CSV table of C-alpha atoms in Angstrom, one decimal:
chain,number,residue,atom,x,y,z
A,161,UNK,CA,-48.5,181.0,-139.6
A,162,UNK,CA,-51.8,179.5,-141.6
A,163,UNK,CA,-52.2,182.1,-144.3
A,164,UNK,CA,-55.5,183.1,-145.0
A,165,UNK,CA,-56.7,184.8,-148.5
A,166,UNK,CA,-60.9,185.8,-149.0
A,167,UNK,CA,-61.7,186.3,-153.0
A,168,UNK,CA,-64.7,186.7,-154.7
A,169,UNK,CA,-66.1,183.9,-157.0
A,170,UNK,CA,-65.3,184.6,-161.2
A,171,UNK,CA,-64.5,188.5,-160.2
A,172,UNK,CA,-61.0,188.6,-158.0
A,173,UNK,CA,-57.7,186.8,-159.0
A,174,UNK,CA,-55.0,185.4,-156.7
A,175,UNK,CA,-51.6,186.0,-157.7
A,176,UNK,CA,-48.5,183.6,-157.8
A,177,UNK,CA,-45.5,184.7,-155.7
A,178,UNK,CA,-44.4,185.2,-152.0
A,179,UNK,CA,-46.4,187.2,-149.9
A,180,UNK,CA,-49.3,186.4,-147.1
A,181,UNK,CA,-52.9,187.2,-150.0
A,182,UNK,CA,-50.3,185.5,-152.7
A,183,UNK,CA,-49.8,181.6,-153.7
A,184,UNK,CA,-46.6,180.2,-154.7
A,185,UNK,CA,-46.1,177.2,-157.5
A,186,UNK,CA,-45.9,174.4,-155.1
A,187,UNK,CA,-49.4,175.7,-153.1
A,188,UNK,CA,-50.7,175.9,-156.4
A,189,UNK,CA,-49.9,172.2,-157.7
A,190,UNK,CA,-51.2,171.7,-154.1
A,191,UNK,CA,-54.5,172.7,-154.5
A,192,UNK,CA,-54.9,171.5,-158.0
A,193,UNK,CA,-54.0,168.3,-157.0
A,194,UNK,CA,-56.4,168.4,-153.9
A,195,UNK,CA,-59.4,170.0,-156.2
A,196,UNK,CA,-59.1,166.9,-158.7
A,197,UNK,CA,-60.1,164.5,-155.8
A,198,UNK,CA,-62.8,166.8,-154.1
A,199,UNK,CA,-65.5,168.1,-157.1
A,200,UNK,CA,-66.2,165.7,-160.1
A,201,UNK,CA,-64.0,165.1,-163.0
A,202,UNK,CA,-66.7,167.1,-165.2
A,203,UNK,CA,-66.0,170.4,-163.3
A,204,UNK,CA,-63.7,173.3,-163.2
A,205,UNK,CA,-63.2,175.5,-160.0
A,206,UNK,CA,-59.7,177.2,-161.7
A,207,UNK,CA,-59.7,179.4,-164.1
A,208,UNK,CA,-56.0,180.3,-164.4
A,209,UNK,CA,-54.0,182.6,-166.1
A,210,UNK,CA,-50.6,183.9,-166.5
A,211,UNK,CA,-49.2,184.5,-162.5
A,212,UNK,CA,-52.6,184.5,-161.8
A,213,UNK,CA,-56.1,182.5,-160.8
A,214,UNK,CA,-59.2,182.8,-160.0
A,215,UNK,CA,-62.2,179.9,-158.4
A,216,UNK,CA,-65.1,179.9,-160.8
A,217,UNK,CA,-68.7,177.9,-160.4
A,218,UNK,CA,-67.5,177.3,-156.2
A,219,UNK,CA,-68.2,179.0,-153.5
A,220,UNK,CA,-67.2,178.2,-149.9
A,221,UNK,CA,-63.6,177.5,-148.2
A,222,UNK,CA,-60.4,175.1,-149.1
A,223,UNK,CA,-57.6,174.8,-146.7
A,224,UNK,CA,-54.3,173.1,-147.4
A,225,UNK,CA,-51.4,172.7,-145.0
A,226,UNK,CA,-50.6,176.2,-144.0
A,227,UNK,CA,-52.9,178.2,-146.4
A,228,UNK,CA,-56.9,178.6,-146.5
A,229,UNK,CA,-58.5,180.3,-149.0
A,230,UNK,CA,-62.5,181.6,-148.5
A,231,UNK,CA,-64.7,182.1,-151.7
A,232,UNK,CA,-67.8,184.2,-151.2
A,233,UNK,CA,-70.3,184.7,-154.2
A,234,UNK,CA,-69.8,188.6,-155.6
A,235,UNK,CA,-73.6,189.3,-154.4
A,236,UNK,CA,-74.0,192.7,-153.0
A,237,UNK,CA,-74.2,195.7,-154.8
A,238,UNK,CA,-71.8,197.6,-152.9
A,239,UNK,CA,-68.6,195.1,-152.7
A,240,UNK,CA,-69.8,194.2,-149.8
A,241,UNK,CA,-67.4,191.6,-148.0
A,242,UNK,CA,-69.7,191.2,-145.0
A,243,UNK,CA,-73.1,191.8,-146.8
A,244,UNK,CA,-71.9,189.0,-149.2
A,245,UNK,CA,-71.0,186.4,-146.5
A,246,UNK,CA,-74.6,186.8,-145.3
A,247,UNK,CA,-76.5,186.4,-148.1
A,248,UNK,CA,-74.0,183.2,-148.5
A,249,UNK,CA,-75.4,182.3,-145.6
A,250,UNK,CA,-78.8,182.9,-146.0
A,251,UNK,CA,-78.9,180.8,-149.3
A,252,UNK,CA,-77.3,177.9,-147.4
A,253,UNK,CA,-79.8,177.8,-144.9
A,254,UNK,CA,-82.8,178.3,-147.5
A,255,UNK,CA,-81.5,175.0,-149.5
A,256,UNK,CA,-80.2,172.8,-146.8
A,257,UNK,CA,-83.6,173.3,-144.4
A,258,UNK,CA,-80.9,174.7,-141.6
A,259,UNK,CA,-81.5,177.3,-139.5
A,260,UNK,CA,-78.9,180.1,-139.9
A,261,UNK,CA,-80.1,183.4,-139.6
A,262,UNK,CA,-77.8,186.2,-139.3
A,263,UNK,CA,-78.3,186.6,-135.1
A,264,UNK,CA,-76.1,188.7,-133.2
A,265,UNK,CA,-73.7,186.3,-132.3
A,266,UNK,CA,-72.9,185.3,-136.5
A,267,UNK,CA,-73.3,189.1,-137.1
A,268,UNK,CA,-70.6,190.2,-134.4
A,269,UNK,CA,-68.5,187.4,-135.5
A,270,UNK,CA,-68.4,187.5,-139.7
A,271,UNK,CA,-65.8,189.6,-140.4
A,272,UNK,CA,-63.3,187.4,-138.5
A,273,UNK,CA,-64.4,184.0,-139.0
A,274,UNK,CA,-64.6,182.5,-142.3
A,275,UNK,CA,-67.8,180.0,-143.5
A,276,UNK,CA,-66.7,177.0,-141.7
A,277,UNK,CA,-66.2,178.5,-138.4
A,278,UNK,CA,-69.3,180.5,-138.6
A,279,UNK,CA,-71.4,177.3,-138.9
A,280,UNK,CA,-69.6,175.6,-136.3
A,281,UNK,CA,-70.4,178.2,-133.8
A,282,UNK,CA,-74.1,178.0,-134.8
A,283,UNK,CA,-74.1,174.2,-134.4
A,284,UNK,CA,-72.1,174.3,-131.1
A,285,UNK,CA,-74.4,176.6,-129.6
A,286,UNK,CA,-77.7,175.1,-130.2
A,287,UNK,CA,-75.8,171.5,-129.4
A,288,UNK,CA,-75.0,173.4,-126.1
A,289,UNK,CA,-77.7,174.4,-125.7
A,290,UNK,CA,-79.8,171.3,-125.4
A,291,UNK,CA,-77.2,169.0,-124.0
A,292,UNK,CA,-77.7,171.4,-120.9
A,293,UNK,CA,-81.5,170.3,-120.7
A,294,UNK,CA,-80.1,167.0,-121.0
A,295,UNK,CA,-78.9,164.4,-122.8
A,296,UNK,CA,-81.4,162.2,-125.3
A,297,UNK,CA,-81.8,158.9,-123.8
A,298,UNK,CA,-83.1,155.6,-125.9
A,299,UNK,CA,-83.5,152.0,-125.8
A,300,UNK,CA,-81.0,150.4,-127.6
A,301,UNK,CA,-80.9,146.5,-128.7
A,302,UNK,CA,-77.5,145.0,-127.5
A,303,UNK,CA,-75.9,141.3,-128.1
A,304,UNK,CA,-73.1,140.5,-125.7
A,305,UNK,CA,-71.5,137.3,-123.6
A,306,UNK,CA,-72.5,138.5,-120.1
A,307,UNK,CA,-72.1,136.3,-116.5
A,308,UNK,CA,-76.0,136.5,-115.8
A,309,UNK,CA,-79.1,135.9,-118.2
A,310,UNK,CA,-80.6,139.5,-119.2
A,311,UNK,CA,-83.3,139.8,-121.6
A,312,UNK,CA,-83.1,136.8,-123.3
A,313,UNK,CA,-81.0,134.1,-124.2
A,314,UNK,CA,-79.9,134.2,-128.2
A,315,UNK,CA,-79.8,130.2,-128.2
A,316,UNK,CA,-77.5,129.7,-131.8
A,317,UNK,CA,-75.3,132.4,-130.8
A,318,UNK,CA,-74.6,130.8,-127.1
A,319,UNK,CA,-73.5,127.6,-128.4
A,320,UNK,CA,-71.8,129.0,-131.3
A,321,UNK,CA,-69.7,131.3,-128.9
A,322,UNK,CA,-69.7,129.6,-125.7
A,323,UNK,CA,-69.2,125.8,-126.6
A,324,UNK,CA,-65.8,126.0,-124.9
A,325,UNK,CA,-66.2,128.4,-122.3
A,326,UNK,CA,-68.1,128.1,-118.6
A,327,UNK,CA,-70.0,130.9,-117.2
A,328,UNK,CA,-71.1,133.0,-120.0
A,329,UNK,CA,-74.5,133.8,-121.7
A,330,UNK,CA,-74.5,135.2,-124.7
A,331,UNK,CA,-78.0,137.7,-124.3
A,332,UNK,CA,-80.2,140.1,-126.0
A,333,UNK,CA,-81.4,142.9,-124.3
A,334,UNK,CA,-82.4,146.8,-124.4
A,335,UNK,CA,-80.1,149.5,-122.9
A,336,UNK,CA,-81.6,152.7,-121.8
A,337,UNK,CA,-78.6,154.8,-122.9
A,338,UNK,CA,-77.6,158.3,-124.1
A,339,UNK,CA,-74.8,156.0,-126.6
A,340,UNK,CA,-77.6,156.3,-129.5
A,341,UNK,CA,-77.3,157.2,-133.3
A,342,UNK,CA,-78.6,160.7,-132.7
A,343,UNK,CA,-76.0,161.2,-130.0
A,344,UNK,CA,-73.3,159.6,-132.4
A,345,UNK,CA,-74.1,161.9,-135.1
A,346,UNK,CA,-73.9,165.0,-132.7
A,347,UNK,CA,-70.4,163.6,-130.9
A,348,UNK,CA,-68.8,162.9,-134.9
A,349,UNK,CA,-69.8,166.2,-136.4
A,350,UNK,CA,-67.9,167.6,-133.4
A,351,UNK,CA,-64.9,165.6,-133.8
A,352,UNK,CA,-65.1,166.7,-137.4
A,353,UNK,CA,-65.2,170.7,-136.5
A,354,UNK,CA,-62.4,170.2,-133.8
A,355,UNK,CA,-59.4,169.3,-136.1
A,356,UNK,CA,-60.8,171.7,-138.8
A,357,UNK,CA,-61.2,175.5,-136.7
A,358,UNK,CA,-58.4,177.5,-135.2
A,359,UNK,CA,-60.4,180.0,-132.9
A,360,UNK,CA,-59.7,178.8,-129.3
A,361,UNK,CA,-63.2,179.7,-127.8
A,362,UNK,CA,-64.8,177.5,-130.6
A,363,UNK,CA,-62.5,175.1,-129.7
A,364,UNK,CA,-62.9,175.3,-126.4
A,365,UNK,CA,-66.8,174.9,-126.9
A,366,UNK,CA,-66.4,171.9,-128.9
A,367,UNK,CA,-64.7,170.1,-125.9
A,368,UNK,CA,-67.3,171.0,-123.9
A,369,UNK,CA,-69.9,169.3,-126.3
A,370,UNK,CA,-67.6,166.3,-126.1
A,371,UNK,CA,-67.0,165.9,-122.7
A,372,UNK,CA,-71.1,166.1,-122.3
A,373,UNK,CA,-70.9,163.3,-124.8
A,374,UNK,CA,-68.0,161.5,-123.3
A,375,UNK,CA,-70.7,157.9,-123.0
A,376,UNK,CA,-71.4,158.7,-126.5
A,377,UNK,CA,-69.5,156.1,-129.3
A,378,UNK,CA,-67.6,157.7,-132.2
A,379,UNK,CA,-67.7,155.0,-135.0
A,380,UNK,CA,-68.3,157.0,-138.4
A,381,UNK,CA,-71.3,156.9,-140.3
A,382,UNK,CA,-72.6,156.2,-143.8
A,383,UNK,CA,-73.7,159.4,-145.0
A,384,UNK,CA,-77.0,157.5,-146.2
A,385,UNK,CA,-77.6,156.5,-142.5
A,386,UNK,CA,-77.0,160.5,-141.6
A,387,UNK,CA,-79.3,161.1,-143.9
A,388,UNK,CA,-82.3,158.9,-142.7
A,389,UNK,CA,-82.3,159.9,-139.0
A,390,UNK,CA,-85.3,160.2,-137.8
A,391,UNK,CA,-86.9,162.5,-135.2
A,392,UNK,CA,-90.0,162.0,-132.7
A,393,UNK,CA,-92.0,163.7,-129.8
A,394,UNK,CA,-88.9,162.7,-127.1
A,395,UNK,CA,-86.2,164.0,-129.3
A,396,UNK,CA,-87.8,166.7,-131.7
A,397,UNK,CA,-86.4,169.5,-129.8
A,398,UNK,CA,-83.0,168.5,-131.1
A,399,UNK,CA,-84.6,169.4,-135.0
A,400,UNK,CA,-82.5,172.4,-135.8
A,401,UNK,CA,-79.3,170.8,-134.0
A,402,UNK,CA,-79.3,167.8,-135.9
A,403,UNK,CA,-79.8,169.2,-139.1
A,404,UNK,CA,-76.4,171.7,-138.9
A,405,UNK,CA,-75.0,168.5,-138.1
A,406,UNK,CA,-76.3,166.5,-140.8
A,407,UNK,CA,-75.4,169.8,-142.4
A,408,UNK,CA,-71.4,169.5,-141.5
A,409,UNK,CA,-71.1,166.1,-141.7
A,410,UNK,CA,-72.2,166.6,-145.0
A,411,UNK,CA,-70.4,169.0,-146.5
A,412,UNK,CA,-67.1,169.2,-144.8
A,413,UNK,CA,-64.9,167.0,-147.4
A,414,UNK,CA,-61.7,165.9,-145.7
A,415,UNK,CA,-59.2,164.2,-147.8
A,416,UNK,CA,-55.2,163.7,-148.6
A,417,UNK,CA,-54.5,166.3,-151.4
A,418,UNK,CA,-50.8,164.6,-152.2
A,419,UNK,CA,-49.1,162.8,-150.3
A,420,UNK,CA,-48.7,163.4,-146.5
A,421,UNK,CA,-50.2,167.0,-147.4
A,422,UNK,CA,-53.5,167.1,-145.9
A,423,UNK,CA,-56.4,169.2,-146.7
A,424,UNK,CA,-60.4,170.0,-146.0
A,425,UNK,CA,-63.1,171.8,-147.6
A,426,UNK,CA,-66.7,173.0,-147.7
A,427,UNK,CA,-67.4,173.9,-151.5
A,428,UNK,CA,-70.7,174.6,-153.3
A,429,UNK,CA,-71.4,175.2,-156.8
A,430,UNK,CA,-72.8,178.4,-157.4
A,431,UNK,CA,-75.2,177.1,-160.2
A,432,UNK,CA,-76.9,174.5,-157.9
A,433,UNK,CA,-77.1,177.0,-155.0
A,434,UNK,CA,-78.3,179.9,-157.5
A,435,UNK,CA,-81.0,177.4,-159.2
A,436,UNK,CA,-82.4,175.9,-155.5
A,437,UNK,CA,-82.6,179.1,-153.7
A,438,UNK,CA,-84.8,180.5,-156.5
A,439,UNK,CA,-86.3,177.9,-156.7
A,440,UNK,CA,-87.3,177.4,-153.1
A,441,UNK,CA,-88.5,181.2,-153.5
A,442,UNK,CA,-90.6,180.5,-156.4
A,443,UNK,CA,-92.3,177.7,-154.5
A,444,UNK,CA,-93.4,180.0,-151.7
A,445,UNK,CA,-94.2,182.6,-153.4
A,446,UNK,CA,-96.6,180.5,-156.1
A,447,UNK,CA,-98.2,178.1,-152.8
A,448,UNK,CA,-99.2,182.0,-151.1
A,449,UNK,CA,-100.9,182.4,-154.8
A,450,UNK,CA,-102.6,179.1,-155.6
A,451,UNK,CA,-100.2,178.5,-158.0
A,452,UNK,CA,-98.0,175.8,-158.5
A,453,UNK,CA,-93.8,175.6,-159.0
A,454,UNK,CA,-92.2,172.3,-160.2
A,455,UNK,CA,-88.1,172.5,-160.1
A,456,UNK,CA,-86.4,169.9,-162.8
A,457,UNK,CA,-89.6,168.9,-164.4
A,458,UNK,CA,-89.3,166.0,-166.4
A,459,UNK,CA,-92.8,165.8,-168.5
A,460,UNK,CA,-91.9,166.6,-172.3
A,461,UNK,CA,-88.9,165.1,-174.5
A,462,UNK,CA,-87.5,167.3,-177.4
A,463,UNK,CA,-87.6,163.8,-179.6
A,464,UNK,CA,-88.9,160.6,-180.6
A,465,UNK,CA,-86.9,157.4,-182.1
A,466,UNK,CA,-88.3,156.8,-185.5
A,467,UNK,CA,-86.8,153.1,-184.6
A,468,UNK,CA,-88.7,152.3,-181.8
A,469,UNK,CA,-90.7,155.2,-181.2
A,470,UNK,CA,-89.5,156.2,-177.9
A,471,UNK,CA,-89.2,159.2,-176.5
A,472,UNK,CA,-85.7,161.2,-176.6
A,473,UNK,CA,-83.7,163.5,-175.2
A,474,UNK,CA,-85.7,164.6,-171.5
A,475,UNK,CA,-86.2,168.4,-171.2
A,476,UNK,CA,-85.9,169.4,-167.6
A,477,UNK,CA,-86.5,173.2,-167.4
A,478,UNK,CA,-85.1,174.2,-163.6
A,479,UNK,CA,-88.1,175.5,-162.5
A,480,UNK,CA,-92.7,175.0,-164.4
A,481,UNK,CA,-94.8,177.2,-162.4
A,482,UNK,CA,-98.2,176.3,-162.9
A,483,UNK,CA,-101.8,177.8,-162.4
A,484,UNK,CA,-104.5,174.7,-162.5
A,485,UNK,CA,-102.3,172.4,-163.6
A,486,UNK,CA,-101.5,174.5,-167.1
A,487,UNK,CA,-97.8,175.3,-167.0
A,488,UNK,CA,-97.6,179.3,-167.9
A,489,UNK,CA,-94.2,180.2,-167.4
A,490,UNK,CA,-90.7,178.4,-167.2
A,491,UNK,CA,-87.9,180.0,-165.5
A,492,UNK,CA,-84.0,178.5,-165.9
A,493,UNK,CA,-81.4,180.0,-163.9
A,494,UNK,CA,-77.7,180.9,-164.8
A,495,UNK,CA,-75.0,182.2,-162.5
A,496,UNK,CA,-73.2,184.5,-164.6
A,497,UNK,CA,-73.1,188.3,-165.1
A,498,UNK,CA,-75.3,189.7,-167.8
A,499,UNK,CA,-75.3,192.9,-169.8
A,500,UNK,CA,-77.4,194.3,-171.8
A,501,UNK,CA,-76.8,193.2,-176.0
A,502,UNK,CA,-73.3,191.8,-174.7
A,503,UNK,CA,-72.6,188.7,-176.5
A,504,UNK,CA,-70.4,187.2,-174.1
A,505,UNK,CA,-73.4,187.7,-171.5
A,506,UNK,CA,-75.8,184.9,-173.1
A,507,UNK,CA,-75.0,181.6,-175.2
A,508,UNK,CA,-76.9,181.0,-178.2
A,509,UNK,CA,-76.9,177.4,-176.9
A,510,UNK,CA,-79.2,178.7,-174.0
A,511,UNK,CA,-81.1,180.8,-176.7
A,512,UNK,CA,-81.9,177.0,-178.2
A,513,UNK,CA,-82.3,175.3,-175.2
A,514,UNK,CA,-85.0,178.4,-174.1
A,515,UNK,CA,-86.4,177.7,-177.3
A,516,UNK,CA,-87.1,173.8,-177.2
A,517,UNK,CA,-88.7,174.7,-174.0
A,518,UNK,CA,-91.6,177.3,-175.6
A,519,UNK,CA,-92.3,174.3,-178.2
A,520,UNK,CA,-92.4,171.3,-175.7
A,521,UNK,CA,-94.6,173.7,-173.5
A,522,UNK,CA,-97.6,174.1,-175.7
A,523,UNK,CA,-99.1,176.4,-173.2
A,524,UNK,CA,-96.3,178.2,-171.6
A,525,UNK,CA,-96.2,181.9,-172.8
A,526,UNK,CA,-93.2,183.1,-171.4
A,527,UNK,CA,-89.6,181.6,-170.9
A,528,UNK,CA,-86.9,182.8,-168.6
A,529,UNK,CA,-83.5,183.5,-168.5
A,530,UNK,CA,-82.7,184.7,-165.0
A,531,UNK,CA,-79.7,185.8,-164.1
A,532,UNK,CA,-78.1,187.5,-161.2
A,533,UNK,CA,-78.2,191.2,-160.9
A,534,UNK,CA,-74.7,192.7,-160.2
A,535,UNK,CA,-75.3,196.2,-160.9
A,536,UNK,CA,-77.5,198.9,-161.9
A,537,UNK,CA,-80.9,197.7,-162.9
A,538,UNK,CA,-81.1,197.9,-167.0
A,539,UNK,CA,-83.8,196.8,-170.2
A,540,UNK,CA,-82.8,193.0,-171.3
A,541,UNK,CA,-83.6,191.3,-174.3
A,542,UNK,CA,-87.3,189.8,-175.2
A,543,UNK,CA,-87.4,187.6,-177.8
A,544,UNK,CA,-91.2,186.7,-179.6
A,545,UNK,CA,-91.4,183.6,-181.6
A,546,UNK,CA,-91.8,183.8,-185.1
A,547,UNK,CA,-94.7,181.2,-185.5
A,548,UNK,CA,-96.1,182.2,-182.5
A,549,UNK,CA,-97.4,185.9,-181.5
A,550,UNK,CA,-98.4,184.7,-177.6
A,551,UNK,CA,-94.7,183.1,-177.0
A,552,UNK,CA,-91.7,185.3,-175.5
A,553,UNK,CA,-88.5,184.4,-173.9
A,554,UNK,CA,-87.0,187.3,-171.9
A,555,UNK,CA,-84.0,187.9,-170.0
A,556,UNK,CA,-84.4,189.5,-166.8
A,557,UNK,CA,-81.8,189.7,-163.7
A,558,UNK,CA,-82.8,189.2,-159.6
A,559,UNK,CA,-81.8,190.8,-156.8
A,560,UNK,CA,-80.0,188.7,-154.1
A,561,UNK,CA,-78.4,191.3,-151.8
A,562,UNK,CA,-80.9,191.1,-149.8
A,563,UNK,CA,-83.9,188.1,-149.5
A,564,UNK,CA,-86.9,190.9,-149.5
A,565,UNK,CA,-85.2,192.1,-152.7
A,566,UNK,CA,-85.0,188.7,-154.1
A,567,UNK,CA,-88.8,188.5,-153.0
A,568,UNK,CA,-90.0,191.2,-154.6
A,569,UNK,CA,-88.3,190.9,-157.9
A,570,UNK,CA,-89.3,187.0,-158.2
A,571,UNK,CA,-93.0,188.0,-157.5
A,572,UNK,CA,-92.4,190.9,-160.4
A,573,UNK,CA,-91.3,188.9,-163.0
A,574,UNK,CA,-93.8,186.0,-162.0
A,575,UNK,CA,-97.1,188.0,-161.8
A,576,UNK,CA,-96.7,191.3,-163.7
């Protein structure tokens, strides 16, 4: 029986022992082992203790052999499982371009399905969806020995491959076919969510999808060509189904974690995710005000090389919002819990770093610490700078149990 355990990211621990929410010594070995090959070398996801661990930085979904554990941001105010896996969601589909909105079919399904198998099910649906209009048909350029001329002849090739054999031509030609790359990339994210989901009805729905697909060639793809597909006016209604699948294909790592012991995973770091979804909120919030948001600006360096008189060390704030091309405010995000004159809650290294950023940015009056509100809305620290009256760096905390709440406390700390 596949043992499944659901934590929350930095605030729940998973014990060591025998028990169906516990991991034994040799799981644990397991998944350190399979962690070392999936996330870089420069990252931690365990924090671990005495009988005890806990994921930090990741969010998302690890299974190994006959265990899976789920990770969910702590996000909600409440301790909200459900609310938390939602918001996941949302965030996801706000940084990736998807389209994942909490519908009644991912709402009905949350509590029992983990991450994985809640994407899935959006992705098979909308695949289903449109396969049922019909399938996308293109020209595509083939090269073959065929018995009668089509298209036309490819002269070198022919004598190179039919110098000893009668009754062959070796052609070029077009194909109107449904075997295309867009099909491909449908049929292999399918083949990647059939071996990875337990539910029978999702599985039973990703047949489908491949029987529709049964013309369709399953040789695997760069994830640079994945990347660069390309939609028109014949195929455009395939938009949102093609990017869940660029989406999957993407993200779902599948690799040995020791030995014969196999594993998968969809993981994101909670410090990316944190810094693009506020970001991507920032940006829409400053283009409905004429104002401008650059994320990892590279303008101003903190140094210059009295050698060769080049600039050093590149400051790249997270996210320069702008009003007539004058940067006024720099907000950098950190995913961690804050507390009011808690030392543990800040660096001093982030004090500096916040600092270097109000003297590279002549004109910026105000620099950000934003952090991730986990509780009861409080005062935080403002900092003025001693040789400048005009310059402050603040802490202040958003909302993100909800996106209106994350809205409305971006647009707060931006414009008031």
């Amino acid at each position: 029986m596949n043992k499944y355990i659901c934590v929350k990211e930095a605030f729940e621990y998973i014990y060591i022992g025998h028990g169906q929410k516990k991991i034994s010594l040799d799981e644990l070995r397991d998944l350190q082992e399979y962690l070392e090959k999936t996330i870089p070398a420069n990252k931690n996801a365990l924090d671990i203790k005495h009988n005890k661990f806990r994921f930090i930085n990741y969010v998302g979904i690890i299974s190994i052999n006959n265990f899976t554990i789920e990770i969910i941001p702590k996000i909600s105010l409440s301790n909200d499982e459900k609310q938390d896996k939602k918001i996941l969601l949302d965030m996801l589909s706000k940084c990736s371009d998807i389209e994942l909105s909490i519908d009644n079919s991912i709402d009905s399904n949350i509590e029992k399905c983990n991450l994985i198998e809640l994407i899935a099910n959006k992705y098979l649906d909308s695949l289903i969806k449109e396969l049922n209009k019909g399938n996308f048909h293109d020209y595509i350029n083939k090269e073959e020995n065929i018995k009668v001329v089509r298209g036309k002849i490819m002269f070198n090739k022919h004598i190179k491959k039919n110098n000893f054999k009668k009754g062959k031509i070796f052609c070029s030609y077009d194909e109107y076919s449904d075997d295309n790359l867009l099909n491909q990339t449908f049929k292999l994210a399918c083949i990647k969510i059939l071996n990875k989901v337990q539910d029978i009805k999702l599985k039973n729905k990703t047949k489908k999808s491949l029987s529709i697909l049964g013309n369709v060639s399953n040789e695997s793809k760069s994830n640079e060509i994945i990347n660069n597909i390309k939609l028109n006016n014949q195929n455009k209604r395939f938009s949102n189904v093609l990017q869940l699948a660029k989406f999957i294909l993407l993200n779902l790592a599948n690799e040995n974690s020791s030995g014969s012991k196999n594993g998968f995973s969809m993981l994101f770091e909670m410090n990316d995710l944190f810094e693009k979804y506020i970001g991507k909120i920032v940006q829409m919030l400053c283009c409905k005000n004429n104002k401008k948001a650059i994320t990892q600006d590279k303008r101003n360096y903190l140094l210059i090389d009295t050698k060769n008189n080049k600039k050093s060390f590149n400051l790249k704030p997270d996210i320069v919002i702008e009003d007539n091309n004058i940067p006024f405010m720099i907000i950098d995000t950190k995913w961690k819990a804050v507390e009011y004159n808690s030392k543990s809650s800040y660096q001093v290294s982030d004090i500096y770093q916040m600092y270097a950023y109000a003297n590279a940015y002549k004109q910026v009056k105000k620099v950000i610490l934003l952090y991730p509100s986990l509780g009861e809305e409080k005062e935080y620290p403002s900092w003025k700078l001693i040789n400048d009256d005009n310059k402050f760096i603040e802490v202040k905390t958003v909302r993100l149990d909800s996106y209106k709440n994350t809205v409305n406390d971006l647009e707060k700390i931006i414009y008031d």
